[in-house]
Phi, psi and omega in degrees: 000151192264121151318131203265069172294172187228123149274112173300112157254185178295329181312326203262132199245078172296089182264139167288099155252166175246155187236278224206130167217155201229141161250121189272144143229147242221089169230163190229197219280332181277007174128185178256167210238144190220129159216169195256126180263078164277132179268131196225156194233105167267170186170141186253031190096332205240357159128030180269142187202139178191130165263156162194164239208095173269135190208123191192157191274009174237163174289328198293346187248021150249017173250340157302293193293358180245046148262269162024261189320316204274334157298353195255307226226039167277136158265165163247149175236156164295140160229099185252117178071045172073022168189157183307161172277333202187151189304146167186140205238184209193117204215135174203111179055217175318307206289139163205125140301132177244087199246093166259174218268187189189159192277137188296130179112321172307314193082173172247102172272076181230147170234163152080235167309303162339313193282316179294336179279286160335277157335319181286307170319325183082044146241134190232043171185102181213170163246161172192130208221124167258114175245155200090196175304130158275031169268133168332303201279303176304328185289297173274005147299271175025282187293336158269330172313303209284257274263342172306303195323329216281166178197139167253151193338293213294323163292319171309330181303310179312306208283321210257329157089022169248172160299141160328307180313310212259007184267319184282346186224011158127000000 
């Protein structure tokens, strides 16, 4: 299924995070070389979600460039009432994800990359279970892929060319 991309304008009030930075080193014959990867995650809260990936030999300026990066690549996800429509799971390389919908009040029981993602999205009542790998970088592809995948009640109806009524009862 095709991803709901976003065109970034100036009106969209983007906050940045970082999830994970790795330090590479690289050695030759003159000593070693040291540069940094970081991965970062924007969202402006409201169900806009986007990653990206910098790589530069200081950190701030590979936290620049994968801020960057991550504006270039937005999604929109459904966020209905602070949680998702519906369970949905997700796979990249190792990570696989599990994302279920929750009761107003639960919080976001997620950790680590998982969270950072969730958050950025503006979701605030999820379940969320990471099987498999934990490396940062497959976890929030991961996590975004399962939150791409998701469609609320209005859209199927739009898609299927039916009523509400008859999407929720048959």
């Amino acid at each position: 299924m095709a991803m709901n991309r976003v065109k970034v304008n100036s009106d969209v009030e983007l906050k940045d995070r970082l999830v994970a930075i790795n330090r590479v080193t690289k050695v030759t014959k003159g000593g070693r070389t040291f540069t940094f990867a970081a991965i970062v995650v924007v969202g402006d809260g409201k169900g806009v979600i986007g990653w990206g990936l910098g790589k530069a030999g200081e950190v701030t300026a590979a936290i620049q460039k994968g801020t960057d990066s991550a504006k270039k690549n937005l999604v929109k996800v459904p966020v209905l009432k602070g949680t998702v429509p519906h369970e949905a799971e997700a796979r990249f390389s190792g990570a696989h994800v599990l994302l279920k919908p929750a009761a107003a009040g639960t919080g976001l029981k997620a950790g680590g990359a998982m969270r950072a993602v969730l958050e950025s999205a503006g979701i605030s009542d999820v379940i969320a279970k990471s099987k498999g790998s934990s490396n940062p970088h497959n976890l929030v592809k991961a996590t975004i892929a399962a939150l791409a995948e998701m469609r609320d009640a209005y859209t199927v109806a739009g898609e299927r060319g039916i009523s509400m009524e008859k999407v929720f009862n048959g």
